């Protein structure tokens, strides 16, 4: 039954956010969306920043609140947006992250093969569209970028979208990293639309500069923090090892939903049939399973699980140059000798890879500034901040994780 009461959520970032009656309220009440309460926004980053326990649910509600303000600003400036379009873009931003699995990105690289959270978000939206008698059709078009009014998609997914404006401010708040605290209110107040494309008024250029610099700093100091990197790599390998053992016929202690994904090959062709089971997965499934696996007879599974549960993580080094293969072999050989394990098993504990940071990618739409003379200029050209151009360059670093020497 459709509830008629008006819901007000008290958000620690923005204060009161009002949930309109109707489909938005009912979507929030749906079990698919309520599941986001049990999925952390920043994965295992709480192992670095103890306050980072906020959830995907909080982020989605925050995005909804920011989008409501953005629509009010745009309509107030004379941009014609129908009530149907407004509801659709609110639905799109509300559900944009609904496809995230436990601990966010770790699932995409372990027990689900080649299926991104964006793909799963689309599947959830399509399933909800059937349940809600087609009322999400326009929202899906906006989410996928197929609707003819480009600025609506840019509000949901762009270089200056309502997703980024919320997660930067929210993650900054919960981690205590003041460098990421952007002025969301002013960003929204400076938005406008020209020729159905999202623009920022010229007087907001400095606020956009601060936004891009904050994004760069948050990536290096928070999202790509070396301890967070090694924690996510360990979690990915825990799930891969668990899947490997399960495919060999071993029944690992875990929830029914997690067991299903450990025992079956789930890819882009089969995920749709498994959507309801995927919807039962959350962080608690993974944490409770790892607590059990700490005492498992398999050396790799137990040691990796204990490493995360007890926060006894691998040592990690980050530098610009790639690490020599001989260095990796040295750590692998020491591990094989110390614990009498195979090279295949040692590979789980010696990890190398790359991380990259590009605060602004103008090739993906860019951030357009509406100058006082009516011209549209990219923010890099509109800005007098010389360092802003450097933010368009992708910076790549190499990392190496390996076990700490035993005393």
mmCIF file of C-alpha atoms in Angstrom:
data_model
loop_
_atom_site.group_PDB
_atom_site.id
_atom_site.type_symbol
_atom_site.label_atom_id
_atom_site.label_comp_id
_atom_site.label_asym_id
_atom_site.label_seq_id
_atom_site.Cartn_x
_atom_site.Cartn_y
_atom_site.Cartn_z
ATOM 1 C CA UNK A 1 0.000 0.000 0.000
ATOM 2 C CA UNK A 2 1.151 3.511 -0.751
ATOM 3 C CA UNK A 3 1.788 5.525 2.379
ATOM 4 C CA UNK A 4 0.331 9.034 2.531
ATOM 5 C CA UNK A 5 2.561 10.449 5.275
ATOM 6 C CA UNK A 6 5.340 12.916 4.543
ATOM 7 C CA UNK A 7 8.748 11.710 5.683
ATOM 8 C CA UNK A 8 11.476 14.051 6.881
ATOM 9 C CA UNK A 9 14.995 12.661 7.298
ATOM 10 C CA UNK A 10 17.457 14.575 9.469
ATOM 11 C CA UNK A 11 20.747 14.391 7.620
ATOM 12 C CA UNK A 12 23.936 15.394 9.501
ATOM 13 C CA UNK A 13 25.269 17.204 6.412
ATOM 14 C CA UNK A 14 22.262 19.145 5.084
ATOM 15 C CA UNK A 15 19.710 19.039 7.874
ATOM 16 C CA UNK A 16 16.122 18.107 7.035
ATOM 17 C CA UNK A 17 15.493 16.346 3.713
ATOM 18 C CA UNK A 18 11.820 15.952 2.795
ATOM 19 C CA UNK A 19 10.751 12.795 0.967
ATOM 20 C CA UNK A 20 7.751 13.508 -1.301
ATOM 21 C CA UNK A 21 4.700 11.280 -1.192
ATOM 22 C CA UNK A 22 4.310 8.662 -3.895
ATOM 23 C CA UNK A 23 6.860 6.666 -5.849
ATOM 24 C CA UNK A 24 9.978 8.202 -4.242
ATOM 25 C CA UNK A 25 8.787 7.329 -0.749
ATOM 26 C CA UNK A 26 7.815 3.818 -1.855
ATOM 27 C CA UNK A 27 11.185 3.236 -3.553
ATOM 28 C CA UNK A 28 13.013 4.189 -0.367
ATOM 29 C CA UNK A 29 10.827 1.762 1.573
ATOM 30 C CA UNK A 30 11.580 -1.063 -0.874
ATOM 31 C CA UNK A 31 13.824 -3.897 0.323
ATOM 32 C CA UNK A 32 16.244 -3.328 -2.564
ATOM 33 C CA UNK A 33 16.897 0.207 -1.347
ATOM 34 C CA UNK A 34 16.785 -0.542 2.387
ATOM 35 C CA UNK A 35 19.638 -2.987 1.773
ATOM 36 C CA UNK A 36 21.910 0.030 1.222
ATOM 37 C CA UNK A 37 21.748 0.689 4.975
ATOM 38 C CA UNK A 38 23.961 -2.368 5.361
ATOM 39 C CA UNK A 39 26.599 -1.395 2.775
ATOM 40 C CA UNK A 40 29.317 1.066 3.754
ATOM 41 C CA UNK A 41 29.912 4.010 1.450
ATOM 42 C CA UNK A 42 33.703 3.736 1.672
ATOM 43 C CA UNK A 43 34.312 0.005 1.924
ATOM 44 C CA UNK A 44 37.109 -0.793 4.376
ATOM 45 C CA UNK A 45 38.277 2.817 4.725
ATOM 46 C CA UNK A 46 37.161 2.727 8.356
ATOM 47 C CA UNK A 47 40.349 0.742 8.995
ATOM 48 C CA UNK A 48 42.131 4.040 8.237
ATOM 49 C CA UNK A 49 39.527 6.609 9.283
ATOM 50 C CA UNK A 50 37.490 5.227 12.223
ATOM 51 C CA UNK A 51 34.541 7.542 11.503
ATOM 52 C CA UNK A 52 34.027 6.305 7.947
ATOM 53 C CA UNK A 53 31.134 3.984 8.759
ATOM 54 C CA UNK A 54 28.503 5.900 6.798
ATOM 55 C CA UNK A 55 26.433 3.936 4.301
ATOM 56 C CA UNK A 56 25.287 3.947 0.705
ATOM 57 C CA UNK A 57 21.793 4.641 2.065
ATOM 58 C CA UNK A 58 22.936 7.915 3.644
ATOM 59 C CA UNK A 59 24.726 8.930 0.449
ATOM 60 C CA UNK A 60 21.691 8.194 -1.733
ATOM 61 C CA UNK A 61 19.387 10.222 0.513
ATOM 62 C CA UNK A 62 21.942 13.043 0.531
ATOM 63 C CA UNK A 63 22.075 13.016 -3.273
ATOM 64 C CA UNK A 64 18.293 13.227 -3.352
ATOM 65 C CA UNK A 65 18.393 16.283 -1.083
ATOM 66 C CA UNK A 66 21.035 18.041 -3.210
ATOM 67 C CA UNK A 67 19.127 17.246 -6.401
ATOM 68 C CA UNK A 68 15.942 18.742 -4.928
ATOM 69 C CA UNK A 69 17.844 21.987 -4.286
ATOM 70 C CA UNK A 70 19.386 21.940 -7.775
ATOM 71 C CA UNK A 71 15.996 21.560 -9.440
ATOM 72 C CA UNK A 72 14.572 24.407 -7.354
ATOM 73 C CA UNK A 73 17.493 26.656 -8.398
ATOM 74 C CA UNK A 74 17.165 25.796 -12.094
ATOM 75 C CA UNK A 75 13.391 26.246 -12.180
ATOM 76 C CA UNK A 76 13.820 29.543 -10.328
ATOM 77 C CA UNK A 77 16.144 30.706 -13.122
ATOM 78 C CA UNK A 78 13.523 29.980 -15.755
ATOM 79 C CA UNK A 79 14.642 26.524 -16.890
ATOM 80 C CA UNK A 80 11.527 24.628 -17.921
ATOM 81 C CA UNK A 81 11.509 21.197 -16.244
ATOM 82 C CA UNK A 82 8.202 19.368 -16.131
ATOM 83 C CA UNK A 83 6.990 17.681 -12.947
ATOM 84 C CA UNK A 84 7.450 14.325 -14.705
ATOM 85 C CA UNK A 85 11.076 15.154 -15.535
ATOM 86 C CA UNK A 86 11.732 16.397 -12.003
ATOM 87 C CA UNK A 87 10.410 13.203 -10.452
ATOM 88 C CA UNK A 88 12.374 11.079 -12.946
ATOM 89 C CA UNK A 89 15.715 12.777 -12.252
ATOM 90 C CA UNK A 90 15.088 12.478 -8.495
ATOM 91 C CA UNK A 91 14.462 8.745 -8.943
ATOM 92 C CA UNK A 92 17.613 8.414 -11.085
ATOM 93 C CA UNK A 93 19.865 10.043 -8.480
ATOM 94 C CA UNK A 94 18.208 8.138 -5.636
ATOM 95 C CA UNK A 95 18.896 4.783 -7.308
ATOM 96 C CA UNK A 96 22.217 5.556 -9.016
ATOM 97 C CA UNK A 97 24.207 3.394 -6.555
ATOM 98 C CA UNK A 98 21.621 0.712 -5.816
ATOM 99 C CA UNK A 99 23.742 -1.908 -7.620
ATOM 100 C CA UNK A 100 26.684 -1.739 -5.214
ATOM 101 C CA UNK A 101 27.592 -5.025 -3.565
ATOM 102 C CA UNK A 102 29.144 -5.617 -0.133
ATOM 103 C CA UNK A 103 32.065 -3.269 0.516
ATOM 104 C CA UNK A 104 31.289 -1.631 -2.818
ATOM 105 C CA UNK A 105 33.979 -2.405 -5.415
ATOM 106 C CA UNK A 106 35.449 -5.596 -3.909
ATOM 107 C CA UNK A 107 32.545 -7.689 -5.241
ATOM 108 C CA UNK A 108 33.127 -6.551 -8.828
ATOM 109 C CA UNK A 109 36.608 -8.075 -8.866
ATOM 110 C CA UNK A 110 36.005 -11.336 -7.048
ATOM 111 C CA UNK A 111 32.755 -13.309 -6.909
ATOM 112 C CA UNK A 112 30.965 -11.562 -9.784
ATOM 113 C CA UNK A 113 32.782 -11.709 -13.114
ATOM 114 C CA UNK A 114 32.901 -8.632 -15.331
ATOM 115 C CA UNK A 115 29.716 -7.028 -14.036
ATOM 116 C CA UNK A 116 29.989 -3.436 -12.813
ATOM 117 C CA UNK A 117 27.813 -1.906 -10.119
ATOM 118 C CA UNK A 118 26.400 0.440 -12.795
ATOM 119 C CA UNK A 119 25.160 -2.593 -14.757
ATOM 120 C CA UNK A 120 23.550 -4.034 -11.644
ATOM 121 C CA UNK A 121 22.000 -0.647 -10.801
ATOM 122 C CA UNK A 122 20.324 -0.676 -14.218
ATOM 123 C CA UNK A 123 19.017 -4.215 -13.598
ATOM 124 C CA UNK A 124 17.584 -3.196 -10.234
ATOM 125 C CA UNK A 125 15.918 -0.162 -11.807
ATOM 126 C CA UNK A 126 14.418 -2.284 -14.573
ATOM 127 C CA UNK A 127 13.090 -4.779 -12.022
ATOM 128 C CA UNK A 128 11.595 -1.946 -9.963
ATOM 129 C CA UNK A 129 10.121 -0.438 -13.140
ATOM 130 C CA UNK A 130 8.149 -3.628 -13.710
ATOM 131 C CA UNK A 131 6.989 -3.671 -10.104
ATOM 132 C CA UNK A 132 6.016 0.022 -10.233
ATOM 133 C CA UNK A 133 4.085 -0.311 -13.514
ATOM 134 C CA UNK A 134 6.528 1.541 -15.758
ATOM 135 C CA UNK A 135 6.863 4.657 -13.589
ATOM 136 C CA UNK A 136 10.690 4.454 -13.731
ATOM 137 C CA UNK A 137 10.973 4.427 -17.538
ATOM 138 C CA UNK A 138 12.022 8.063 -17.867
ATOM 139 C CA UNK A 139 14.345 7.786 -14.850
ATOM 140 C CA UNK A 140 16.168 4.888 -16.530
ATOM 141 C CA UNK A 141 16.548 6.896 -19.756
ATOM 142 C CA UNK A 142 18.043 9.790 -17.784
ATOM 143 C CA UNK A 143 20.322 7.436 -15.845
ATOM 144 C CA UNK A 144 21.588 5.802 -19.054
ATOM 145 C CA UNK A 145 21.974 9.137 -20.870
ATOM 146 C CA UNK A 146 19.505 8.348 -23.647
ATOM 147 C CA UNK A 147 17.038 11.138 -22.824
ATOM 148 C CA UNK A 148 17.303 14.097 -25.186
ATOM 149 C CA UNK A 149 17.704 16.731 -22.447
ATOM 150 C CA UNK A 150 21.396 16.222 -21.651
ATOM 151 C CA UNK A 151 21.538 18.375 -18.526
ATOM 152 C CA UNK A 152 19.305 15.949 -16.631
ATOM 153 C CA UNK A 153 21.823 13.145 -17.155
ATOM 154 C CA UNK A 154 24.685 15.543 -16.332
ATOM 155 C CA UNK A 155 23.040 16.249 -12.968
ATOM 156 C CA UNK A 156 23.141 12.504 -12.240
ATOM 157 C CA UNK A 157 26.409 11.509 -13.924
ATOM 158 C CA UNK A 158 28.889 14.161 -14.994
ATOM 159 C CA UNK A 159 32.037 16.012 -13.986
ATOM 160 C CA UNK A 160 30.026 18.176 -11.584
ATOM 161 C CA UNK A 161 27.052 15.970 -10.719
ATOM 162 C CA UNK A 162 24.992 15.701 -7.541
ATOM 163 C CA UNK A 163 26.646 12.358 -6.782
ATOM 164 C CA UNK A 164 30.116 13.908 -6.504
ATOM 165 C CA UNK A 165 28.914 17.011 -4.706
ATOM 166 C CA UNK A 166 27.450 14.802 -1.993
ATOM 167 C CA UNK A 167 30.113 12.129 -1.589
ATOM 168 C CA UNK A 168 33.003 14.602 -1.397
ATOM 169 C CA UNK A 169 31.315 16.638 1.336
ATOM 170 C CA UNK A 170 29.972 13.549 3.148
ATOM 171 C CA UNK A 171 33.199 11.541 3.014
ATOM 172 C CA UNK A 172 35.133 14.608 4.151
ATOM 173 C CA UNK A 173 32.805 14.960 7.126
ATOM 174 C CA UNK A 174 32.975 11.315 8.239
ATOM 175 C CA UNK A 175 36.732 10.931 7.726
ATOM 176 C CA UNK A 176 37.551 14.278 9.313
ATOM 177 C CA UNK A 177 39.509 15.352 6.225
ATOM 178 C CA UNK A 178 38.708 19.081 6.035
ATOM 179 C CA UNK A 179 40.503 19.365 2.678
ATOM 180 C CA UNK A 180 37.524 17.723 0.959
ATOM 181 C CA UNK A 181 34.866 19.998 2.437
ATOM 182 C CA UNK A 182 33.373 21.636 -0.648
ATOM 183 C CA UNK A 183 30.723 24.379 -0.746
ATOM 184 C CA UNK A 184 27.810 22.321 -2.044
ATOM 185 C CA UNK A 185 25.299 25.126 -1.481
ATOM 186 C CA UNK A 186 27.221 27.574 -3.683
ATOM 187 C CA UNK A 187 27.892 24.976 -6.386
ATOM 188 C CA UNK A 188 24.169 24.303 -6.650
ATOM 189 C CA UNK A 189 23.326 28.015 -6.547
ATOM 190 C CA UNK A 190 25.635 28.690 -9.521
ATOM 191 C CA UNK A 191 24.111 26.024 -11.799
ATOM 192 C CA UNK A 192 22.240 26.960 -14.947
ATOM 193 C CA UNK A 193 21.242 25.413 -18.270
ATOM 194 C CA UNK A 194 22.014 26.583 -21.804
ATOM 195 C CA UNK A 195 20.892 24.676 -24.907
ATOM 196 C CA UNK A 196 19.860 21.776 -22.645
ATOM 197 C CA UNK A 197 23.412 21.413 -21.276
ATOM 198 C CA UNK A 198 24.441 22.011 -17.683
ATOM 199 C CA UNK A 199 26.631 25.064 -17.090
ATOM 200 C CA UNK A 200 28.049 26.982 -14.144
ATOM 201 C CA UNK A 201 27.685 30.759 -14.052
ATOM 202 C CA UNK A 202 30.949 32.705 -14.287
ATOM 203 C CA UNK A 203 30.828 33.923 -10.697
ATOM 204 C CA UNK A 204 30.956 30.290 -9.551
ATOM 205 C CA UNK A 205 34.292 29.508 -11.224
ATOM 206 C CA UNK A 206 36.294 29.739 -7.992
ATOM 207 C CA UNK A 207 33.905 27.370 -6.258
ATOM 208 C CA UNK A 208 34.444 24.870 -9.083
ATOM 209 C CA UNK A 209 38.221 25.289 -8.707
ATOM 210 C CA UNK A 210 37.897 24.423 -5.010
ATOM 211 C CA UNK A 211 35.732 21.414 -5.917
ATOM 212 C CA UNK A 212 38.364 20.014 -8.311
ATOM 213 C CA UNK A 213 41.258 20.582 -5.912
ATOM 214 C CA UNK A 214 39.246 18.978 -3.088
ATOM 215 C CA UNK A 215 38.543 15.966 -5.321
ATOM 216 C CA UNK A 216 42.248 15.515 -6.053
ATOM 217 C CA UNK A 217 43.192 15.748 -2.372
ATOM 218 C CA UNK A 218 40.438 13.359 -1.278
ATOM 219 C CA UNK A 219 41.598 10.741 -3.774
ATOM 220 C CA UNK A 220 45.223 10.826 -2.654
ATOM 221 C CA UNK A 221 44.531 11.166 1.067
ATOM 222 C CA UNK A 222 41.373 9.068 1.443
ATOM 223 C CA UNK A 223 40.150 6.969 -1.503
ATOM 224 C CA UNK A 224 43.672 5.930 -2.562
ATOM 225 C CA UNK A 225 45.193 5.823 0.919
ATOM 226 C CA UNK A 226 47.774 3.044 0.966
ATOM 227 C CA UNK A 227 46.159 1.228 3.913
ATOM 228 C CA UNK A 228 42.776 1.341 2.214
ATOM 229 C CA UNK A 229 44.322 -0.052 -0.975
ATOM 230 C CA UNK A 230 45.883 -3.038 0.764
ATOM 231 C CA UNK A 231 42.673 -3.719 2.739
ATOM 232 C CA UNK A 232 40.562 -3.816 -0.440
ATOM 233 C CA UNK A 233 43.124 -6.012 -2.199
ATOM 234 C CA UNK A 234 43.039 -8.444 0.727
ATOM 235 C CA UNK A 235 39.237 -8.537 0.736
ATOM 236 C CA UNK A 236 39.173 -9.217 -3.001
ATOM 237 C CA UNK A 237 41.585 -12.118 -2.498
ATOM 238 C CA UNK A 238 39.641 -13.519 0.457
ATOM 239 C CA UNK A 239 36.558 -13.772 -1.751
ATOM 240 C CA UNK A 240 38.537 -15.190 -4.681
ATOM 241 C CA UNK A 241 40.075 -17.876 -2.467
ATOM 242 C CA UNK A 242 36.696 -18.682 -0.959
ATOM 243 C CA UNK A 243 35.234 -19.038 -4.439
ATOM 244 C CA UNK A 244 38.133 -21.212 -5.548
ATOM 245 C CA UNK A 245 37.636 -23.598 -2.597
ATOM 246 C CA UNK A 246 33.860 -23.620 -3.103
ATOM 247 C CA UNK A 247 34.215 -24.511 -6.775
ATOM 248 C CA UNK A 248 36.366 -27.453 -5.692
ATOM 249 C CA UNK A 249 33.443 -28.789 -3.657
ATOM 250 C CA UNK A 250 34.169 -27.377 -0.211
ATOM 251 C CA UNK A 251 31.198 -26.031 1.735
ATOM 252 C CA UNK A 252 32.377 -22.917 3.543
ATOM 253 C CA UNK A 253 30.435 -21.504 6.498
ATOM 254 C CA UNK A 254 28.560 -18.488 5.145
ATOM 255 C CA UNK A 255 25.057 -17.146 4.492
ATOM 256 C CA UNK A 256 22.941 -18.844 1.821
ATOM 257 C CA UNK A 257 23.236 -15.809 -0.452
ATOM 258 C CA UNK A 258 27.016 -15.713 -0.200
ATOM 259 C CA UNK A 259 27.257 -19.475 -0.697
ATOM 260 C CA UNK A 260 25.289 -19.139 -3.920
ATOM 261 C CA UNK A 261 27.754 -16.630 -5.368
ATOM 262 C CA UNK A 262 30.749 -18.634 -4.166
ATOM 263 C CA UNK A 263 29.491 -21.849 -5.758
ATOM 264 C CA UNK A 264 28.240 -20.431 -9.062
ATOM 265 C CA UNK A 265 29.794 -18.573 -11.974
ATOM 266 C CA UNK A 266 27.938 -15.276 -12.121
ATOM 267 C CA UNK A 267 28.563 -13.004 -15.100
ATOM 268 C CA UNK A 268 26.717 -10.475 -17.245
ATOM 269 C CA UNK A 269 24.566 -13.244 -18.732
ATOM 270 C CA UNK A 270 23.447 -14.788 -15.424
ATOM 271 C CA UNK A 271 23.333 -11.862 -12.979
ATOM 272 C CA UNK A 272 19.796 -10.861 -13.980
ATOM 273 C CA UNK A 273 18.415 -14.257 -12.923
ATOM 274 C CA UNK A 274 20.325 -13.965 -9.626
ATOM 275 C CA UNK A 275 19.253 -10.399 -8.826
ATOM 276 C CA UNK A 276 17.022 -11.300 -5.866
ATOM 277 C CA UNK A 277 19.828 -13.351 -4.317
ATOM 278 C CA UNK A 278 22.306 -10.518 -4.932
ATOM 279 C CA UNK A 279 19.872 -8.201 -3.124
ATOM 280 C CA UNK A 280 20.273 -10.349 0.005
ATOM 281 C CA UNK A 281 24.040 -9.715 0.135
ATOM 282 C CA UNK A 282 25.507 -6.968 2.305
ATOM 283 C CA UNK A 283 28.581 -6.208 4.400
ATOM 284 C CA UNK A 284 27.348 -8.366 7.263
ATOM 285 C CA UNK A 285 27.472 -11.507 5.104
ATOM 286 C CA UNK A 286 31.139 -10.897 4.347
ATOM 287 C CA UNK A 287 32.215 -9.925 7.873
ATOM 288 C CA UNK A 288 30.443 -12.862 9.539
ATOM 289 C CA UNK A 289 31.884 -15.272 6.944
ATOM 290 C CA UNK A 290 35.435 -13.979 7.445
ATOM 291 C CA UNK A 291 35.089 -14.392 11.215
ATOM 292 C CA UNK A 292 34.330 -18.073 10.596
ATOM 293 C CA UNK A 293 37.062 -18.442 7.989
ATOM 294 C CA UNK A 294 39.734 -17.206 10.442
ATOM 295 C CA UNK A 295 39.853 -20.738 11.860
ATOM 296 C CA UNK A 296 39.600 -22.580 8.531
ATOM 297 C CA UNK A 297 42.196 -25.240 7.734
ATOM 298 C CA UNK A 298 43.153 -23.573 4.447
ATOM 299 C CA UNK A 299 46.205 -21.407 5.157
ATOM 300 C CA UNK A 300 45.423 -18.752 2.557
ATOM 301 C CA UNK A 301 41.758 -18.286 3.501
ATOM 302 C CA UNK A 302 42.402 -18.197 7.230
ATOM 303 C CA UNK A 303 45.426 -15.863 7.086
ATOM 304 C CA UNK A 304 43.762 -13.411 4.715
ATOM 305 C CA UNK A 305 40.598 -13.373 6.848
ATOM 306 C CA UNK A 306 42.557 -12.821 10.065
ATOM 307 C CA UNK A 307 44.503 -10.043 8.411
ATOM 308 C CA UNK A 308 41.308 -8.044 7.795
ATOM 309 C CA UNK A 309 39.366 -8.981 10.940
ATOM 310 C CA UNK A 310 42.330 -8.211 13.226
ATOM 311 C CA UNK A 311 43.630 -5.328 11.077
ATOM 312 C CA UNK A 312 47.012 -7.004 10.739
ATOM 313 C CA UNK A 313 47.481 -5.871 7.157
ATOM 314 C CA UNK A 314 50.250 -6.340 4.613
ATOM 315 C CA UNK A 315 53.027 -3.797 4.327
ATOM 316 C CA UNK A 316 52.577 -1.519 1.328
ATOM 317 C CA UNK A 317 54.917 0.683 -0.673
ATOM 318 C CA UNK A 318 53.890 3.230 -3.306
ATOM 319 C CA UNK A 319 56.142 4.866 -5.882
ATOM 320 C CA UNK A 320 56.120 6.194 -9.442
ATOM 321 C CA UNK A 321 58.317 3.493 -11.004
ATOM 322 C CA UNK A 322 57.107 -0.136 -11.385
ATOM 323 C CA UNK A 323 58.557 -2.659 -8.963
ATOM 324 C CA UNK A 324 61.138 -5.058 -10.384
ATOM 325 C CA UNK A 325 59.931 -8.682 -10.813
ATOM 326 C CA UNK A 326 62.943 -9.789 -8.752
ATOM 327 C CA UNK A 327 61.593 -7.846 -5.776
ATOM 328 C CA UNK A 328 58.259 -9.655 -5.983
ATOM 329 C CA UNK A 329 60.014 -12.993 -6.312
ATOM 330 C CA UNK A 330 62.111 -12.237 -3.244
ATOM 331 C CA UNK A 331 59.010 -11.700 -1.086
ATOM 332 C CA UNK A 332 57.258 -14.758 -2.558
ATOM 333 C CA UNK A 333 60.264 -17.017 -1.958
ATOM 334 C CA UNK A 334 60.595 -15.859 1.652
ATOM 335 C CA UNK A 335 56.917 -16.575 2.244
ATOM 336 C CA UNK A 336 57.080 -20.013 0.605
ATOM 337 C CA UNK A 337 60.070 -20.964 2.746
ATOM 338 C CA UNK A 338 58.622 -19.623 5.986
ATOM 339 C CA UNK A 339 55.229 -21.325 5.728
ATOM 340 C CA UNK A 340 55.954 -24.217 3.341
ATOM 341 C CA UNK A 341 53.350 -23.080 0.855
ATOM 342 C CA UNK A 342 53.231 -23.160 -2.946
ATOM 343 C CA UNK A 343 53.976 -20.246 -5.244
ATOM 344 C CA UNK A 344 50.281 -20.081 -6.160
ATOM 345 C CA UNK A 345 49.400 -19.666 -2.482
ATOM 346 C CA UNK A 346 52.182 -17.113 -1.945
ATOM 347 C CA UNK A 347 50.793 -15.015 -4.798
ATOM 348 C CA UNK A 348 47.791 -14.186 -2.595
ATOM 349 C CA UNK A 349 50.079 -12.313 -0.210
ATOM 350 C CA UNK A 350 52.405 -10.526 -2.639
ATOM 351 C CA UNK A 351 50.377 -8.021 -4.616
ATOM 352 C CA UNK A 352 51.334 -5.372 -7.145
ATOM 353 C CA UNK A 353 49.277 -2.998 -9.227
ATOM 354 C CA UNK A 354 48.667 0.630 -10.132
ATOM 355 C CA UNK A 355 46.487 3.446 -8.845
ATOM 356 C CA UNK A 356 45.586 6.576 -10.781
ATOM 357 C CA UNK A 357 44.188 9.994 -9.982
ATOM 358 C CA UNK A 358 42.641 12.394 -12.480
ATOM 359 C CA UNK A 359 40.634 15.108 -10.747
ATOM 360 C CA UNK A 360 39.153 16.479 -13.958
ATOM 361 C CA UNK A 361 38.523 14.643 -17.220
ATOM 362 C CA UNK A 362 37.317 17.212 -19.745
ATOM 363 C CA UNK A 363 37.007 14.480 -22.381
ATOM 364 C CA UNK A 364 34.003 13.103 -20.505
ATOM 365 C CA UNK A 365 31.862 16.185 -20.942
ATOM 366 C CA UNK A 366 33.810 18.691 -18.909
ATOM 367 C CA UNK A 367 32.545 21.530 -16.716
ATOM 368 C CA UNK A 368 31.305 24.428 -18.808
ATOM 369 C CA UNK A 369 31.349 27.985 -17.502
ATOM 370 C CA UNK A 370 28.686 30.421 -18.747
ATOM 371 C CA UNK A 371 30.549 33.720 -19.150
ATOM 372 C CA UNK A 372 28.860 37.085 -18.636
ATOM 373 C CA UNK A 373 28.981 37.680 -22.415
ATOM 374 C CA UNK A 374 27.007 34.488 -23.036
ATOM 375 C CA UNK A 375 29.913 32.357 -24.279
ATOM 376 C CA UNK A 376 30.525 28.827 -22.987
ATOM 377 C CA UNK A 377 34.103 28.143 -21.857
ATOM 378 C CA UNK A 378 35.680 25.092 -20.238
ATOM 379 C CA UNK A 379 36.579 25.711 -16.597
ATOM 380 C CA UNK A 380 40.311 25.255 -17.302
ATOM 381 C CA UNK A 381 40.247 28.144 -19.790
ATOM 382 C CA UNK A 382 37.917 30.254 -17.663
ATOM 383 C CA UNK A 383 40.090 29.911 -14.579
ATOM 384 C CA UNK A 384 43.095 32.081 -13.761
ATOM 385 C CA UNK A 385 44.439 29.264 -11.586
ATOM 386 C CA UNK A 386 47.418 27.917 -13.545
ATOM 387 C CA UNK A 387 47.547 24.680 -11.541
ATOM 388 C CA UNK A 388 44.025 23.738 -12.661
ATOM 389 C CA UNK A 389 45.317 22.476 -16.017
ATOM 390 C CA UNK A 390 47.563 19.988 -14.204
ATOM 391 C CA UNK A 391 44.449 18.404 -12.675
ATOM 392 C CA UNK A 392 43.444 17.186 -16.148
ATOM 393 C CA UNK A 393 46.514 14.950 -16.305
ATOM 394 C CA UNK A 394 46.240 11.399 -15.025
ATOM 395 C CA UNK A 395 48.829 10.606 -12.366
ATOM 396 C CA UNK A 396 49.681 6.894 -12.111
ATOM 397 C CA UNK A 397 51.549 5.289 -9.210
ATOM 398 C CA UNK A 398 52.634 1.710 -8.544
ATOM 399 C CA UNK A 399 52.049 -0.184 -5.314
ATOM 400 C CA UNK A 400 53.528 -3.337 -3.798
ATOM 401 C CA UNK A 401 51.949 -5.219 -0.874
ATOM 402 C CA UNK A 402 53.761 -7.980 0.985
ATOM 403 C CA UNK A 403 53.793 -9.579 4.466
ATOM 404 C CA UNK A 404 55.550 -7.784 7.269
ATOM 405 C CA UNK A 405 58.724 -9.541 8.433
ATOM 406 C CA UNK A 406 58.026 -11.749 11.477
ATOM 407 C CA UNK A 407 59.983 -10.786 14.568
#
